[in-house]
PDB file of C-alpha atoms in Angstrom:
ATOM      1  CA  UNK A   1       5.971 -25.754 -12.254  1.00  0.00           C
ATOM      2  CA  UNK A   2       2.465 -27.155 -11.886  1.00  0.00           C
ATOM      3  CA  UNK A   3      -0.479 -25.501 -13.647  1.00  0.00           C
ATOM      4  CA  UNK A   4      -2.052 -24.587 -10.280  1.00  0.00           C
ATOM      5  CA  UNK A   5       1.128 -22.871  -9.140  1.00  0.00           C
ATOM      6  CA  UNK A   6       1.479 -21.125 -12.514  1.00  0.00           C
ATOM      7  CA  UNK A   7      -2.048 -19.708 -12.112  1.00  0.00           C
ATOM      8  CA  UNK A   8      -1.300 -18.471  -8.594  1.00  0.00           C
ATOM      9  CA  UNK A   9       1.902 -16.802  -9.754  1.00  0.00           C
ATOM     10  CA  UNK A  10       0.054 -14.876 -12.457  1.00  0.00           C
ATOM     11  CA  UNK A  11      -2.653 -13.299 -10.296  1.00  0.00           C
ATOM     12  CA  UNK A  12      -2.951  -9.767 -11.704  1.00  0.00           C
ATOM     13  CA  UNK A  13      -3.442  -8.137  -8.294  1.00  0.00           C
ATOM     14  CA  UNK A  14       0.082  -9.203  -7.339  1.00  0.00           C
ATOM     15  CA  UNK A  15       1.724  -7.624 -10.370  1.00  0.00           C
ATOM     16  CA  UNK A  16       3.681  -4.394 -10.059  1.00  0.00           C
ATOM     17  CA  UNK A  17       1.921  -1.199 -11.063  1.00  0.00           C
ATOM     18  CA  UNK A  18       3.240   1.554 -13.296  1.00  0.00           C
ATOM     19  CA  UNK A  19       3.963   3.767 -10.278  1.00  0.00           C
ATOM     20  CA  UNK A  20       7.584   4.852 -10.175  1.00  0.00           C
ATOM     21  CA  UNK A  21       9.244   5.817  -6.880  1.00  0.00           C
ATOM     22  CA  UNK A  22      11.337   8.933  -7.592  1.00  0.00           C
ATOM     23  CA  UNK A  23      14.201   7.783  -5.355  1.00  0.00           C
ATOM     24  CA  UNK A  24      15.190   5.245  -8.034  1.00  0.00           C
ATOM     25  CA  UNK A  25      15.827   7.600 -10.970  1.00  0.00           C
ATOM     26  CA  UNK A  26      16.662   5.177 -13.819  1.00  0.00           C
ATOM     27  CA  UNK A  27      17.405   1.920 -11.945  1.00  0.00           C
ATOM     28  CA  UNK A  28      14.228   0.050 -12.897  1.00  0.00           C
ATOM     29  CA  UNK A  29      15.615  -3.458 -12.165  1.00  0.00           C
ATOM     30  CA  UNK A  30      16.636  -2.601  -8.600  1.00  0.00           C
ATOM     31  CA  UNK A  31      13.280  -0.914  -7.997  1.00  0.00           C
ATOM     32  CA  UNK A  32      11.372  -3.965  -9.267  1.00  0.00           C
ATOM     33  CA  UNK A  33      13.523  -6.373  -7.233  1.00  0.00           C
ATOM     34  CA  UNK A  34      12.829  -4.477  -4.005  1.00  0.00           C
ATOM     35  CA  UNK A  35       9.100  -4.234  -4.730  1.00  0.00           C
ATOM     36  CA  UNK A  36       8.907  -7.996  -5.357  1.00  0.00           C
ATOM     37  CA  UNK A  37      10.386  -8.581  -1.883  1.00  0.00           C
ATOM     38  CA  UNK A  38       8.440  -5.873  -0.048  1.00  0.00           C
ATOM     39  CA  UNK A  39       5.848  -6.565   2.639  1.00  0.00           C
ATOM     40  CA  UNK A  40       4.568  -2.974   2.631  1.00  0.00           C
ATOM     41  CA  UNK A  41       1.408  -1.774   0.907  1.00  0.00           C
ATOM     42  CA  UNK A  42       0.253   1.696  -0.020  1.00  0.00           C
ATOM     43  CA  UNK A  43      -3.515   1.950   0.526  1.00  0.00           C
ATOM     44  CA  UNK A  44      -5.258   4.771  -1.321  1.00  0.00           C
ATOM     45  CA  UNK A  45      -8.701   6.328  -1.676  1.00  0.00           C
ATOM     46  CA  UNK A  46      -9.472   6.061   2.026  1.00  0.00           C
ATOM     47  CA  UNK A  47     -12.130   8.252   3.546  1.00  0.00           C
ATOM     48  CA  UNK A  48     -10.706  11.134   5.566  1.00  0.00           C
ATOM     49  CA  UNK A  49     -12.641   9.602   8.470  1.00  0.00           C
ATOM     50  CA  UNK A  50     -11.156   6.094   8.264  1.00  0.00           C
ATOM     51  CA  UNK A  51      -9.279   5.310  11.475  1.00  0.00           C
ATOM     52  CA  UNK A  52      -6.118   3.370  12.152  1.00  0.00           C
ATOM     53  CA  UNK A  53      -8.206   0.845  14.110  1.00  0.00           C
ATOM     54  CA  UNK A  54     -10.344   0.195  11.011  1.00  0.00           C
ATOM     55  CA  UNK A  55      -7.200  -0.419   8.958  1.00  0.00           C
ATOM     56  CA  UNK A  56      -5.879  -2.883  11.543  1.00  0.00           C
ATOM     57  CA  UNK A  57      -9.265  -4.631  11.636  1.00  0.00           C
ATOM     58  CA  UNK A  58      -9.598  -5.033   7.862  1.00  0.00           C
ATOM     59  CA  UNK A  59      -5.985  -5.670   6.864  1.00  0.00           C
ATOM     60  CA  UNK A  60      -5.339  -7.841   9.911  1.00  0.00           C
ATOM     61  CA  UNK A  61      -7.675 -10.426   8.385  1.00  0.00           C
ATOM     62  CA  UNK A  62      -4.948 -11.150   5.831  1.00  0.00           C
ATOM     63  CA  UNK A  63      -2.046 -11.593   8.237  1.00  0.00           C
ATOM     64  CA  UNK A  64       0.017 -10.148  11.049  1.00  0.00           C
ATOM     65  CA  UNK A  65       0.546  -6.401  10.709  1.00  0.00           C
ATOM     66  CA  UNK A  66       3.766  -4.855  11.947  1.00  0.00           C
ATOM     67  CA  UNK A  67       2.804  -1.171  11.506  1.00  0.00           C
ATOM     68  CA  UNK A  68       0.201   1.148  10.026  1.00  0.00           C
ATOM     69  CA  UNK A  69       1.200   4.677   9.046  1.00  0.00           C
ATOM     70  CA  UNK A  70      -1.767   6.953   8.333  1.00  0.00           C
ATOM     71  CA  UNK A  71      -1.313   9.672   5.707  1.00  0.00           C
ATOM     72  CA  UNK A  72      -1.608  13.155   7.175  1.00  0.00           C
ATOM     73  CA  UNK A  73      -2.328  16.617   5.863  1.00  0.00           C
ATOM     74  CA  UNK A  74       0.982  18.539   6.148  1.00  0.00           C
ATOM     75  CA  UNK A  75      -0.650  21.566   7.712  1.00  0.00           C
ATOM     76  CA  UNK A  76      -3.624  20.290   9.720  1.00  0.00           C
ATOM     77  CA  UNK A  77      -2.023  16.937  10.705  1.00  0.00           C
ATOM     78  CA  UNK A  78      -5.363  15.198  10.048  1.00  0.00           C
ATOM     79  CA  UNK A  79      -5.993  12.053   7.985  1.00  0.00           C
ATOM     80  CA  UNK A  80      -5.956  12.708   4.252  1.00  0.00           C
ATOM     81  CA  UNK A  81      -7.005   9.555   2.455  1.00  0.00           C
ATOM     82  CA  UNK A  82      -4.110   7.104   2.361  1.00  0.00           C
ATOM     83  CA  UNK A  83      -1.934   4.925   4.570  1.00  0.00           C
ATOM     84  CA  UNK A  84       0.895   2.413   4.503  1.00  0.00           C
ATOM     85  CA  UNK A  85       0.385  -1.088   5.918  1.00  0.00           C
ATOM     86  CA  UNK A  86       3.533  -3.010   6.832  1.00  0.00           C
ATOM     87  CA  UNK A  87       3.203  -6.770   7.298  1.00  0.00           C
ATOM     88  CA  UNK A  88       5.670  -9.074   9.027  1.00  0.00           C
ATOM     89  CA  UNK A  89       6.071 -11.130   5.830  1.00  0.00           C
ATOM     90  CA  UNK A  90       5.495 -10.987   2.099  1.00  0.00           C
ATOM     91  CA  UNK A  91       2.871 -13.776   2.022  1.00  0.00           C
ATOM     92  CA  UNK A  92       0.507 -11.799   4.273  1.00  0.00           C
ATOM     93  CA  UNK A  93       0.974  -8.674   2.134  1.00  0.00           C
ATOM     94  CA  UNK A  94       0.180 -10.734  -0.977  1.00  0.00           C
ATOM     95  CA  UNK A  95      -3.032 -11.930   0.674  1.00  0.00           C
ATOM     96  CA  UNK A  96      -4.043  -8.317   1.274  1.00  0.00           C
ATOM     97  CA  UNK A  97      -3.204  -7.334  -2.312  1.00  0.00           C
ATOM     98  CA  UNK A  98      -5.248 -10.207  -3.672  1.00  0.00           C
ATOM     99  CA  UNK A  99      -8.279 -10.009  -1.395  1.00  0.00           C
ATOM    100  CA  UNK A 100      -8.592  -6.362  -0.298  1.00  0.00           C
ATOM    101  CA  UNK A 101      -7.686  -4.343  -3.392  1.00  0.00           C
ATOM    102  CA  UNK A 102     -10.949  -2.902  -4.719  1.00  0.00           C
ATOM    103  CA  UNK A 103     -12.990  -3.533  -1.560  1.00  0.00           C
ATOM    104  CA  UNK A 104     -15.221  -0.973   0.107  1.00  0.00           C
ATOM    105  CA  UNK A 105     -14.274   0.705   3.387  1.00  0.00           C
ATOM    106  CA  UNK A 106     -16.237   3.698   4.728  1.00  0.00           C
ATOM    107  CA  UNK A 107     -18.131   3.963   1.423  1.00  0.00           C
ATOM    108  CA  UNK A 108     -14.872   4.272  -0.542  1.00  0.00           C
ATOM    109  CA  UNK A 109     -13.439   1.679  -2.874  1.00  0.00           C
ATOM    110  CA  UNK A 110      -9.860   1.381  -1.709  1.00  0.00           C
ATOM    111  CA  UNK A 111      -6.881   0.397  -3.819  1.00  0.00           C
ATOM    112  CA  UNK A 112      -3.622  -1.163  -2.778  1.00  0.00           C
ATOM    113  CA  UNK A 113      -0.194  -1.030  -4.353  1.00  0.00           C
ATOM    114  CA  UNK A 114       3.251  -2.304  -3.437  1.00  0.00           C
ATOM    115  CA  UNK A 115       5.535   0.093  -1.617  1.00  0.00           C
ATOM    116  CA  UNK A 116       9.169  -0.099  -0.592  1.00  0.00           C
ATOM    117  CA  UNK A 117       9.490   1.483   2.774  1.00  0.00           C
ATOM    118  CA  UNK A 118       8.194   4.089   5.111  1.00  0.00           C
ATOM    119  CA  UNK A 119      10.519   7.095   5.184  1.00  0.00           C
ATOM    120  CA  UNK A 120      10.363  10.264   7.198  1.00  0.00           C
ATOM    121  CA  UNK A 121       8.134  12.795   5.436  1.00  0.00           C
ATOM    122  CA  UNK A 122       6.172  10.179   3.475  1.00  0.00           C
ATOM    123  CA  UNK A 123       3.048  10.272   5.663  1.00  0.00           C
ATOM    124  CA  UNK A 124       2.152  13.696   4.313  1.00  0.00           C
ATOM    125  CA  UNK A 125      -0.216  14.354   1.458  1.00  0.00           C
ATOM    126  CA  UNK A 126       1.218  15.667  -1.790  1.00  0.00           C
ATOM    127  CA  UNK A 127      -1.700  17.868  -2.850  1.00  0.00           C
ATOM    128  CA  UNK A 128      -1.273  21.621  -3.289  1.00  0.00           C
ATOM    129  CA  UNK A 129      -2.818  22.383   0.120  1.00  0.00           C
ATOM    130  CA  UNK A 130      -0.744  19.779   2.002  1.00  0.00           C
ATOM    131  CA  UNK A 131      -3.434  17.104   1.774  1.00  0.00           C
ATOM    132  CA  UNK A 132      -4.774  14.727  -0.832  1.00  0.00           C
ATOM    133  CA  UNK A 133      -7.622  15.346  -3.227  1.00  0.00           C
ATOM    134  CA  UNK A 134     -10.713  13.425  -2.019  1.00  0.00           C
ATOM    135  CA  UNK A 135     -12.573  11.422  -4.699  1.00  0.00           C
TER     136      UNK A 135
END
């Protein structure tokens, strides 16, 4: 492997976080394998006023987006500070991880993380009131 390629492969923004999806109980290797193949990002610390159009505009600069799923308050069904961005391929998702993690959107510094899939019930906030806690 060339030195240039070795450097690209070690970009810290592309590494897996410590987050652990509860559906995987103790199967860490399977969880890691799926995350390393995923083209889906969790985007956190969004303003409650950030729109789906803004997500498409920003994240679309890194590649072709298949879907955006905005996080919703369970009770009010209003935006609550996170979303999932699904790309058509892994390379585009890696671009977003590398270039958009830590950027500012609506006066909030957003963070991205790898995610496995969008499942029914996942668009809802996990906070005690059905939403997320706003930073």
